[in-house]
mmCIF file of C-alpha atoms and ligand atoms in Angstrom:
data_model
loop_
_atom_site.group_PDB
_atom_site.id
_atom_site.type_symbol
_atom_site.label_atom_id
_atom_site.label_comp_id
_atom_site.label_asym_id
_atom_site.label_seq_id
_atom_site.Cartn_x
_atom_site.Cartn_y
_atom_site.Cartn_z
ATOM 1 C CA MET H 1 91.054 81.795 88.640
ATOM 2 C CA ARG H 2 91.802 83.770 85.496
ATOM 3 C CA ALA H 3 95.428 84.082 84.459
ATOM 4 C CA ALA H 4 97.534 85.258 81.545
ATOM 5 C CA ILE H 5 99.764 82.444 80.286
ATOM 6 C CA TYR H 6 102.153 81.527 77.491
ATOM 7 C CA GLU H 7 103.259 78.053 76.470
ATOM 8 C CA LYS H 8 105.848 79.117 73.930
ATOM 9 C CA THR H 9 107.883 82.288 73.476
ATOM 10 C CA GLY H 10 107.275 84.829 70.725
ATOM 11 C CA ALA H 11 105.385 88.047 69.974
ATOM 12 C CA ALA H 12 103.060 89.038 72.838
ATOM 13 C CA ARG H 13 99.878 88.847 70.771
ATOM 14 C CA ASP H 14 100.811 85.445 69.363
ATOM 15 C CA VAL H 15 101.667 83.684 72.602
ATOM 16 C CA ILE H 16 99.798 85.277 75.532
ATOM 17 C CA SER H 17 96.305 83.992 76.240
ATOM 18 C CA ILE H 18 93.858 84.400 79.111
ATOM 19 C CA VAL H 19 92.676 81.115 80.609
ATOM 20 C CA GLU H 20 90.781 79.676 83.600
ATOM 21 C CA LEU H 21 93.040 77.700 85.934
ATOM 22 C CA GLU H 22 92.481 75.988 89.259
ATOM 23 C CA THR H 23 92.970 78.481 92.102
ATOM 24 C CA PRO H 24 96.184 77.467 93.942
ATOM 25 C CA GLN H 25 96.187 76.468 97.635
ATOM 26 C CA ALA H 26 98.808 77.661 100.138
ATOM 27 C CA GLY H 27 101.105 74.876 101.348
ATOM 28 C CA GLU H 28 103.436 74.790 104.355
ATOM 29 C CA GLY H 29 105.250 78.094 104.849
ATOM 30 C CA GLU H 30 103.278 79.744 102.029
ATOM 31 C CA VAL H 31 100.651 82.432 101.662
ATOM 32 C CA ARG H 32 98.018 82.859 98.982
ATOM 33 C CA ILE H 33 97.544 86.394 97.709
ATOM 34 C CA GLN H 34 94.403 87.627 96.017
ATOM 35 C CA LEU H 35 96.132 89.892 93.524
ATOM 36 C CA HIS H 36 94.955 93.389 92.665
ATOM 37 C CA CYS H 37 97.827 94.478 90.439
ATOM 38 C CA SER H 38 100.684 92.915 88.504
ATOM 39 C CA GLY H 39 103.731 94.941 87.406
ATOM 40 C CA VAL H 40 105.164 94.511 83.899
ATOM 41 C CA ASN H 41 108.950 94.878 83.693
ATOM 42 C CA PRO H 42 111.371 94.684 80.745
ATOM 43 C CA SER H 43 112.633 91.389 82.194
ATOM 44 C CA ASP H 44 109.149 89.786 81.899
ATOM 45 C CA VAL H 45 108.894 90.998 78.322
ATOM 46 C CA LYS H 46 112.359 89.667 77.442
ATOM 47 C CA SER H 47 111.514 86.226 78.896
ATOM 48 C CA ARG H 48 108.217 86.020 76.992
ATOM 49 C CA SER H 49 109.848 87.154 73.746
ATOM 50 C CA GLY H 50 112.352 84.292 73.866
ATOM 51 C CA MET H 51 115.536 85.982 75.098
ATOM 52 C CA ARG H 52 115.690 83.279 77.763
ATOM 53 C CA VAL H 53 114.905 79.582 77.344
ATOM 54 C CA MET H 54 111.550 78.630 78.889
ATOM 55 C CA ALA H 55 112.179 76.607 82.040
ATOM 56 C CA PHE H 56 108.545 75.468 82.350
ATOM 57 C CA PRO H 57 106.009 74.240 79.775
ATOM 58 C CA ARG H 58 103.496 76.904 80.829
ATOM 59 C CA VAL H 59 104.311 80.291 82.373
ATOM 60 C CA ILE H 60 102.183 82.883 84.150
ATOM 61 C CA PRO H 61 104.451 85.925 83.721
ATOM 62 C CA HIS H 62 105.501 88.814 86.026
ATOM 63 C CA SER H 63 107.485 88.909 89.229
ATOM 64 C CA ASP H 64 105.956 92.043 90.699
ATOM 65 C CA GLY H 65 102.476 92.252 92.154
ATOM 66 C CA ALA H 66 100.352 93.473 95.035
ATOM 67 C CA GLY H 67 97.238 92.167 96.735
ATOM 68 C CA VAL H 68 95.791 90.834 99.974
ATOM 69 C CA ILE H 69 96.713 87.583 101.733
ATOM 70 C CA ASP H 70 93.551 85.463 101.779
ATOM 71 C CA GLN H 71 94.982 82.085 102.853
ATOM 72 C CA VAL H 72 97.983 80.991 104.906
ATOM 73 C CA GLY H 73 99.610 77.568 104.930
ATOM 74 C CA GLU H 74 100.840 75.579 107.914
ATOM 75 C CA GLY H 75 103.485 77.381 109.941
ATOM 76 C CA VAL H 76 102.490 80.872 108.803
ATOM 77 C CA ASP H 77 101.076 83.295 111.367
ATOM 78 C CA ARG H 78 97.284 83.528 110.859
ATOM 79 C CA ALA H 79 97.546 87.209 111.759
ATOM 80 C CA ARG H 80 98.811 87.705 108.199
ATOM 81 C CA LEU H 81 95.329 86.939 106.804
ATOM 82 C CA GLY H 82 93.989 90.162 105.308
ATOM 83 C CA GLU H 83 97.465 91.776 105.140
ATOM 84 C CA ARG H 84 98.136 93.990 102.108
ATOM 85 C CA VAL H 85 101.394 92.874 100.515
ATOM 86 C CA TRP H 86 103.768 93.291 97.557
ATOM 87 C CA THR H 87 105.763 90.490 95.993
ATOM 88 C CA TRP H 88 109.339 89.897 94.848
ATOM 89 C CA ASN H 89 110.805 87.201 92.545
ATOM 90 C CA ALA H 90 107.315 85.758 91.980
ATOM 91 C CA ALA H 91 108.217 84.540 88.479
ATOM 92 C CA TRP H 92 111.925 83.904 89.046
ATOM 93 C CA ASN H 93 112.632 80.161 88.747
ATOM 94 C CA ARG H 94 108.891 79.624 89.189
ATOM 95 C CA PRO H 95 106.188 78.924 86.581
ATOM 96 C CA CYS H 96 103.429 80.977 88.217
ATOM 97 C CA GLY H 97 103.863 84.752 88.423
ATOM 98 C CA THR H 98 101.475 87.572 89.236
ATOM 99 C CA ALA H 99 99.513 87.967 85.963
ATOM 100 C CA ALA H 100 96.615 86.123 87.585
ATOM 101 C CA GLU H 101 93.868 86.581 90.137
ATOM 102 C CA TYR H 102 95.766 84.565 92.774
ATOM 103 C CA ILE H 103 99.324 83.509 93.521
ATOM 104 C CA VAL H 104 100.843 81.243 96.151
ATOM 105 C CA LEU H 105 104.327 82.208 97.362
ATOM 106 C CA PRO H 106 106.702 81.475 100.237
ATOM 107 C CA ALA H 107 105.581 83.812 103.041
ATOM 108 C CA THR H 108 108.858 85.759 102.923
ATOM 109 C CA GLN H 109 108.176 86.823 99.323
ATOM 110 C CA ALA H 110 105.044 88.691 100.410
ATOM 111 C CA VAL H 111 106.098 91.952 102.071
ATOM 112 C CA ARG H 112 103.713 94.184 104.027
ATOM 113 C CA LEU H 113 102.550 97.169 101.975
ATOM 114 C CA PRO H 114 102.389 100.202 104.274
ATOM 115 C CA ASP H 115 98.985 101.858 104.786
ATOM 116 C CA GLY H 116 98.272 104.555 102.279
ATOM 117 C CA VAL H 117 100.401 103.005 99.538
ATOM 118 C CA ASP H 118 98.073 101.888 96.754
ATOM 119 C CA MET H 119 98.126 98.512 95.045
ATOM 120 C CA SER H 120 99.406 99.858 91.697
ATOM 121 C CA THR H 121 102.435 101.270 93.488
ATOM 122 C CA GLY H 122 102.849 97.981 95.346
ATOM 123 C CA ALA H 123 103.229 96.273 91.967
ATOM 124 C CA CYS H 124 106.244 98.480 91.098
ATOM 125 C CA LEU H 125 108.345 97.821 94.174
ATOM 126 C CA GLY H 126 109.712 94.286 93.666
ATOM 127 C CA ILE H 127 111.890 95.175 90.664
ATOM 128 C CA PRO H 128 112.034 98.942 89.902
ATOM 129 C CA ALA H 129 112.231 100.343 93.449
ATOM 130 C CA MET H 130 114.363 97.521 94.860
ATOM 131 C CA THR H 131 116.815 97.695 91.941
ATOM 132 C CA ALA H 132 117.228 101.424 92.401
ATOM 133 C CA LEU H 133 117.710 101.072 96.133
ATOM 134 C CA HIS H 134 120.296 98.312 95.860
ATOM 135 C CA ALA H 135 122.216 100.256 93.203
ATOM 136 C CA ILE H 136 122.356 103.251 95.530
ATOM 137 C CA GLN H 137 123.122 101.320 98.734
ATOM 138 C CA VAL H 138 125.641 98.761 97.468
ATOM 139 C CA CYS H 139 129.395 99.268 97.996
ATOM 140 C CA GLY H 140 129.044 101.733 100.845
ATOM 141 C CA GLY H 141 126.198 103.922 99.584
ATOM 142 C CA VAL H 142 126.214 107.446 98.214
ATOM 143 C CA SER H 143 126.529 109.686 101.253
ATOM 144 C CA GLY H 144 128.396 112.853 100.233
ATOM 145 C CA GLN H 145 128.825 111.612 96.639
ATOM 146 C CA ARG H 146 128.099 113.105 93.262
ATOM 147 C CA VAL H 147 125.920 110.525 91.499
ATOM 148 C CA LEU H 148 125.018 110.264 87.811
ATOM 149 C CA VAL H 149 121.847 108.314 86.931
ATOM 150 C CA PRO H 150 121.539 107.760 83.166
ATOM 151 C CA GLY H 151 117.866 107.317 82.213
ATOM 152 C CA GLY H 152 116.430 109.246 85.175
ATOM 153 C CA ALA H 153 112.850 109.004 83.893
ATOM 154 C CA GLY H 154 112.864 105.207 83.531
ATOM 155 C CA ALA H 155 111.107 102.893 85.982
ATOM 156 C CA VAL H 156 114.349 102.201 87.874
ATOM 157 C CA GLY H 157 116.058 105.528 87.135
ATOM 158 C CA HIS H 158 113.199 107.642 88.516
ATOM 159 C CA TYR H 159 113.474 105.842 91.862
ATOM 160 C CA ALA H 160 117.288 105.950 91.732
ATOM 161 C CA VAL H 161 117.330 109.753 91.429
ATOM 162 C CA GLN H 162 115.027 110.105 94.440
ATOM 163 C CA MET H 163 116.801 107.493 96.545
ATOM 164 C CA ALA H 164 120.260 108.919 95.872
ATOM 165 C CA ARG H 165 118.980 112.210 97.194
ATOM 166 C CA LEU H 166 117.221 110.652 100.196
ATOM 167 C CA LEU H 167 120.310 108.634 101.113
ATOM 168 C CA GLY H 168 122.611 111.608 101.275
ATOM 169 C CA ALA H 169 124.114 112.208 97.832
ATOM 170 C CA ARG H 170 125.773 115.589 97.576
ATOM 171 C CA GLN H 171 124.600 116.038 93.991
ATOM 172 C CA VAL H 172 122.412 113.983 91.647
ATOM 173 C CA LEU H 173 122.788 114.317 87.893
ATOM 174 C CA THR H 174 120.735 112.472 85.329
ATOM 175 C CA THR H 175 120.358 112.013 81.584
ATOM 176 C CA VAL H 176 117.109 111.776 79.607
ATOM 177 C CA SER H 177 116.060 111.955 75.951
ATOM 178 C CA SER H 178 113.104 114.370 75.898
ATOM 179 C CA THR H 179 111.552 117.405 77.593
ATOM 180 C CA GLU H 180 108.776 115.267 79.070
ATOM 181 C CA LYS H 181 111.349 112.948 80.648
ATOM 182 C CA ALA H 182 113.439 115.933 81.803
ATOM 183 C CA LEU H 183 110.450 117.234 83.765
ATOM 184 C CA LEU H 184 109.954 113.865 85.461
ATOM 185 C CA ALA H 185 113.626 113.708 86.434
ATOM 186 C CA GLN H 186 113.537 117.267 87.745
ATOM 187 C CA GLN H 187 110.457 116.519 89.840
ATOM 188 C CA ALA H 188 112.279 113.458 91.208
ATOM 189 C CA GLY H 189 114.896 115.855 92.597
ATOM 190 C CA ALA H 190 117.778 115.803 90.124
ATOM 191 C CA ASP H 191 120.140 118.785 90.402
ATOM 192 C CA ALA H 192 121.138 118.603 86.741
ATOM 193 C CA VAL H 193 119.131 117.055 83.919
ATOM 194 C CA ILE H 194 121.006 116.494 80.661
ATOM 195 C CA ASN H 195 119.530 115.453 77.326
ATOM 196 C CA TYR H 196 121.945 112.746 76.186
ATOM 197 C CA ARG H 197 120.702 112.928 72.602
ATOM 198 C CA THR H 198 121.137 116.685 72.100
ATOM 199 C CA ASP H 199 123.567 117.929 74.775
ATOM 200 C CA ASP H 200 127.314 117.414 75.192
ATOM 201 C CA VAL H 201 127.014 115.081 78.186
ATOM 202 C CA VAL H 202 130.684 115.223 79.194
ATOM 203 C CA ALA H 203 130.806 119.031 79.108
ATOM 204 C CA ARG H 204 127.516 119.335 81.002
ATOM 205 C CA VAL H 205 128.550 116.878 83.737
ATOM 206 C CA MET H 206 131.989 118.428 84.184
ATOM 207 C CA ASP H 207 130.470 121.880 84.311
ATOM 208 C CA ALA H 208 127.805 120.874 86.866
ATOM 209 C CA THR H 209 130.433 119.187 89.062
ATOM 210 C CA GLU H 210 132.902 122.114 88.923
ATOM 211 C CA GLY H 211 135.313 119.978 86.910
ATOM 212 C CA ASP H 212 135.375 117.164 89.494
ATOM 213 C CA GLY H 213 133.335 114.468 87.744
ATOM 214 C CA VAL H 214 131.157 111.946 89.558
ATOM 215 C CA ASP H 215 131.778 109.389 92.289
ATOM 216 C CA ARG H 216 129.175 106.875 91.145
ATOM 217 C CA ILE H 217 127.204 106.070 88.035
ATOM 218 C CA VAL H 218 124.019 104.015 88.390
ATOM 219 C CA GLU H 219 124.009 102.587 84.886
ATOM 220 C CA VAL H 220 121.018 101.558 82.762
ATOM 221 C CA ASP H 221 123.006 100.849 79.575
ATOM 222 C CA PHE H 222 126.621 99.906 80.189
ATOM 223 C CA ALA H 223 127.389 99.051 76.549
ATOM 224 C CA ALA H 224 126.143 102.362 75.179
ATOM 225 C CA ASN H 225 127.541 104.645 77.872
ATOM 226 C CA ILE H 226 130.906 103.316 79.044
ATOM 227 C CA GLU H 227 132.979 105.552 76.733
ATOM 228 C CA THR H 228 131.197 108.687 77.988
ATOM 229 C CA SER H 229 131.198 107.439 81.568
ATOM 230 C CA LEU H 230 134.980 107.137 81.570
ATOM 231 C CA LYS H 231 135.275 110.822 80.788
ATOM 232 C CA VAL H 232 133.123 111.927 83.733
ATOM 233 C CA LEU H 233 134.182 109.426 86.404
ATOM 234 C CA LYS H 234 136.535 110.670 89.127
ATOM 235 C CA PRO H 235 139.552 108.529 90.057
ATOM 236 C CA ASP H 236 138.524 105.710 92.473
ATOM 237 C CA SER H 237 134.890 106.024 91.470
ATOM 238 C CA LEU H 238 132.334 103.312 90.753
ATOM 239 C CA VAL H 239 129.949 102.192 88.023
ATOM 240 C CA VAL H 240 127.019 100.182 89.390
ATOM 241 C CA THR H 241 125.366 98.493 86.430
ATOM 242 C CA TYR H 242 121.919 96.952 86.344
ATOM 243 C CA GLY H 243 121.323 97.083 82.579
ATOM 244 C CA SER H 244 123.015 96.944 79.215
ATOM 245 C CA GLY H 245 121.598 97.409 75.742
ATOM 246 C CA ALA H 246 124.034 94.791 74.420
ATOM 247 C CA ALA H 247 124.779 91.419 75.981
ATOM 248 C CA ASP H 248 128.462 91.455 75.016
ATOM 249 C CA ILE H 249 130.240 94.494 76.336
ATOM 250 C CA LYS H 250 133.571 96.034 75.388
ATOM 251 C CA ALA H 251 135.302 98.123 78.020
ATOM 252 C CA PRO H 252 138.610 100.044 77.641
ATOM 253 C CA PHE H 253 140.872 98.327 80.158
ATOM 254 C CA TYR H 254 143.687 100.896 80.373
ATOM 255 C CA GLN H 255 141.380 103.835 80.938
ATOM 256 C CA LEU H 256 139.525 101.919 83.641
ATOM 257 C CA VAL H 257 142.664 100.728 85.372
ATOM 258 C CA LEU H 258 144.436 104.093 85.254
ATOM 259 C CA LYS H 259 141.543 105.712 87.069
ATOM 260 C CA ASN H 260 141.074 102.844 89.555
ATOM 261 C CA ILE H 261 137.461 102.494 88.488
ATOM 262 C CA GLY H 262 135.290 99.913 90.239
ATOM 263 C CA LEU H 263 132.675 97.999 88.243
ATOM 264 C CA LYS H 264 129.770 96.419 90.081
ATOM 265 C CA PHE H 265 127.225 94.391 88.115
ATOM 266 C CA PHE H 266 124.161 92.881 89.733
ATOM 267 C CA ILE H 267 120.881 91.198 89.004
ATOM 268 C CA LEU H 268 118.215 91.786 91.590
ATOM 269 C CA TYR H 269 116.786 88.271 91.347
ATOM 270 C CA ASN H 270 119.996 86.911 92.898
ATOM 271 C CA LEU H 271 120.451 89.338 95.804
ATOM 272 C CA ASP H 272 121.814 87.725 98.947
ATOM 273 C CA VAL H 273 119.421 87.547 101.889
ATOM 274 C CA ALA H 274 121.109 90.303 103.920
ATOM 275 C CA SER H 275 121.107 92.799 101.032
ATOM 276 C CA ARG H 276 117.477 92.035 100.216
ATOM 277 C CA GLN H 277 116.384 92.432 103.827
ATOM 278 C CA SER H 278 118.290 95.668 104.148
ATOM 279 C CA ALA H 279 116.691 97.047 100.946
ATOM 280 C CA ILE H 280 113.206 95.949 102.071
ATOM 281 C CA ARG H 281 113.673 97.663 105.456
ATOM 282 C CA GLN H 282 114.917 100.854 103.847
ATOM 283 C CA LEU H 283 112.146 100.848 101.217
ATOM 284 C CA THR H 284 109.439 100.245 103.835
ATOM 285 C CA ASP H 285 110.777 103.185 105.808
ATOM 286 C CA MET H 286 110.655 105.447 102.734
ATOM 287 C CA LEU H 287 107.109 104.284 101.918
ATOM 288 C CA GLU H 288 105.922 104.837 105.493
ATOM 289 C CA LYS H 289 107.353 108.344 105.479
ATOM 290 C CA GLY H 290 105.641 108.977 102.123
ATOM 291 C CA CYS H 291 108.804 110.462 100.670
ATOM 292 C CA LEU H 292 108.805 108.665 97.302
ATOM 293 C CA LYS H 293 107.096 109.766 94.103
ATOM 294 C CA HIS H 294 105.753 106.904 91.992
ATOM 295 C CA ASN H 295 105.163 107.054 88.289
ATOM 296 C CA ILE H 296 102.573 104.637 86.961
ATOM 297 C CA THR H 297 102.107 105.579 83.331
ATOM 298 C CA ALA H 298 99.628 103.009 82.127
ATOM 299 C CA SER H 299 97.343 100.331 83.486
ATOM 300 C CA PHE H 300 95.555 97.547 81.639
ATOM 301 C CA PRO H 301 92.950 94.939 82.581
ATOM 302 C CA LEU H 302 94.187 91.329 82.703
ATOM 303 C CA HIS H 303 92.714 90.449 79.300
ATOM 304 C CA GLU H 304 94.967 93.135 77.759
ATOM 305 C CA THR H 305 98.210 91.707 79.131
ATOM 306 C CA ALA H 306 99.588 91.367 75.585
ATOM 307 C CA ALA H 307 99.024 95.099 74.962
ATOM 308 C CA ALA H 308 100.829 95.920 78.221
ATOM 309 C CA HIS H 309 103.796 93.811 77.074
ATOM 310 C CA GLU H 310 103.856 95.615 73.746
ATOM 311 C CA LEU H 311 103.928 99.001 75.459
ATOM 312 C CA VAL H 312 106.891 98.024 77.646
ATOM 313 C CA GLU H 313 108.618 96.391 74.671
ATOM 314 C CA GLN H 314 108.404 99.562 72.592
ATOM 315 C CA GLY H 315 110.501 101.285 75.291
ATOM 316 C CA ARG H 316 108.749 104.611 74.716
ATOM 317 C CA VAL H 317 106.840 104.694 77.982
ATOM 318 C CA ALA H 318 108.241 106.833 80.813
ATOM 319 C CA GLY H 319 107.371 104.994 83.993
ATOM 320 C CA ASN H 320 105.760 101.795 85.206
ATOM 321 C CA VAL H 321 103.102 99.705 83.495
ATOM 322 C CA VAL H 322 100.674 97.648 85.580
ATOM 323 C CA ILE H 323 97.863 95.151 85.033
ATOM 324 C CA LYS H 324 94.747 95.430 87.201
ATOM 325 C CA THR H 325 94.275 91.717 87.780
ATOM 326 C CA SER H 326 91.022 92.171 89.674
ATOM 327 C CA GLU H 327 89.251 94.210 86.984
ATOM 328 C CA PRO H 328 86.175 92.640 85.425
ATOM 329 C CA LYS H 329 86.421 90.427 82.327
ATOM 330 C CA ALA H 330 86.122 91.972 78.854
HETATM 331 N N1 NAP J 401 119.900 93.897 86.861
HETATM 332 C C1 NAP J 401 118.672 93.931 87.336
HETATM 333 O O1 NAP J 401 118.358 93.319 88.358
HETATM 334 C C2 NAP J 401 117.654 94.779 86.647
HETATM 335 C C3 NAP J 401 116.533 95.235 87.355
HETATM 336 C C4 NAP J 401 115.630 96.070 86.713
HETATM 337 C C5 NAP J 401 115.814 96.408 85.379
HETATM 338 N N2 NAP J 401 116.883 95.904 84.714
HETATM 339 C C6 NAP J 401 117.107 96.264 83.298
HETATM 340 O O2 NAP J 401 117.363 97.665 83.282
HETATM 341 C C7 NAP J 401 116.834 98.239 82.114
HETATM 342 C C8 NAP J 401 115.901 99.387 82.468
HETATM 343 O O3 NAP J 401 114.775 98.903 83.188
HETATM 344 P P1 NAP J 401 113.559 99.884 83.500
HETATM 345 O O4 NAP J 401 112.472 99.063 84.045
HETATM 346 O O5 NAP J 401 114.015 101.079 84.244
HETATM 347 O O6 NAP J 401 113.162 100.307 82.000
HETATM 348 P P2 NAP J 401 112.481 101.645 81.461
HETATM 349 O O7 NAP J 401 111.368 102.075 82.333
HETATM 350 O O8 NAP J 401 112.220 101.395 80.018
HETATM 351 O O9 NAP J 401 113.617 102.739 81.616
HETATM 352 C C9 NAP J 401 114.803 102.755 80.902
HETATM 353 C C10 NAP J 401 115.169 104.227 80.731
HETATM 354 O O10 NAP J 401 116.500 104.330 80.279
HETATM 355 C C11 NAP J 401 116.555 105.282 79.219
HETATM 356 N N3 NAP J 401 117.682 104.905 78.380
HETATM 357 C C12 NAP J 401 117.777 103.906 77.486
HETATM 358 N N4 NAP J 401 119.013 103.880 76.955
HETATM 359 C C13 NAP J 401 119.713 104.861 77.554
HETATM 360 C C14 NAP J 401 121.041 105.324 77.430
HETATM 361 N N5 NAP J 401 121.903 104.753 76.572
HETATM 362 N N6 NAP J 401 121.426 106.357 78.204
HETATM 363 C C15 NAP J 401 120.569 106.946 79.049
HETATM 364 N N7 NAP J 401 119.291 106.539 79.207
HETATM 365 C C16 NAP J 401 118.876 105.522 78.466
HETATM 366 C C17 NAP J 401 115.198 105.162 78.544
HETATM 367 O O11 NAP J 401 114.770 106.360 77.946
HETATM 368 P P3 NAP J 401 115.197 106.790 76.475
HETATM 369 O O12 NAP J 401 115.239 105.554 75.620
HETATM 370 O O13 NAP J 401 114.146 107.744 76.062
HETATM 371 O O14 NAP J 401 116.491 107.401 76.656
HETATM 372 C C18 NAP J 401 114.279 104.916 79.729
HETATM 373 O O15 NAP J 401 113.818 106.125 80.308
HETATM 374 C C19 NAP J 401 116.168 97.099 81.351
HETATM 375 O O16 NAP J 401 117.091 96.604 80.417
HETATM 376 C C20 NAP J 401 115.907 96.059 82.411
HETATM 377 O O17 NAP J 401 115.826 94.750 81.901
HETATM 378 C C21 NAP J 401 117.801 95.113 85.305
#
């Protein structure tokens, strides 16, 4: 099979190469997926660039992907042969991710992709959609709440705006940095879209919430936003954080404690089984009902994996980037 690999970390163009590898075989409890698409997430880019120590001598990157099960190992229902699936955690603590023509995974990490949902979308579910859903559902959910989603045009943020609305938020506010991104956030269903580079975010949020502030913030950049967040959070409210622009964060203790603010940090890779199953069930339901908008901004053939990494790394793209793993060679 063809696969994108790297054997050392560094700049995408310097370290990613396309090679022929032996096609893997499904073992006990595993399925083999003939991949159609592989999703590129900031996490994959950070690992390849060297932000994390390489745990394996050779890595096929990317946790997200979608394809068709073409082989099942012992103990796996043969009825799954031919099933369209999406993957989660494919490259987490594993050397072989989805930037390849085939992948072998434990059967539970291949989730049925509902009819009518295309493969590119399937490759954006494992991290962006699941992160958004967990951030909305965790700690009692958002029913009746006013929710602020900074970065509402990002891969995660765009789903978070929609899911907050679908799961009963009373009001969804979001911040963006351009008119193009504002339109995306509006189309996702945000009630108020604020440009955090040009607007007075605190005044706009307080105005939109009739002076109340928000019950929950689904945070993309804790380090950059905590000072502003404190000014728009209601007493007893919550910040659910999935990202931070800086690894070391400084938070004003007295302001947090005086308002009884809850802080919830999470990394999707380490979700407990019950939370993951609950998010998968909920996401499948939303996909079957066709009530989610997806935003795939760019797709590349496998031999241009390095270019896809560069695009995600630049951080200028609004939406998801995928690799068509089954497209013909260059
Ligand atoms: N904890 C987890 O399990 C988990 C899961 C998924 C992602 N993440 C992390 O979350 C981050 C976002 O992931 P993603 O895939 O959604 O990336 P993305 O598609 O690049 O989206 C990030 C969005 O946030 C906006 N943004 C950046 N800084 C902001 C700020 N200070 N205030 C408001 N908006 C801001 C960006 O737009 P502008 O720059 O134009 O404002 C962009 O639209 C990454 O760091 C990723 O590694 C963590």
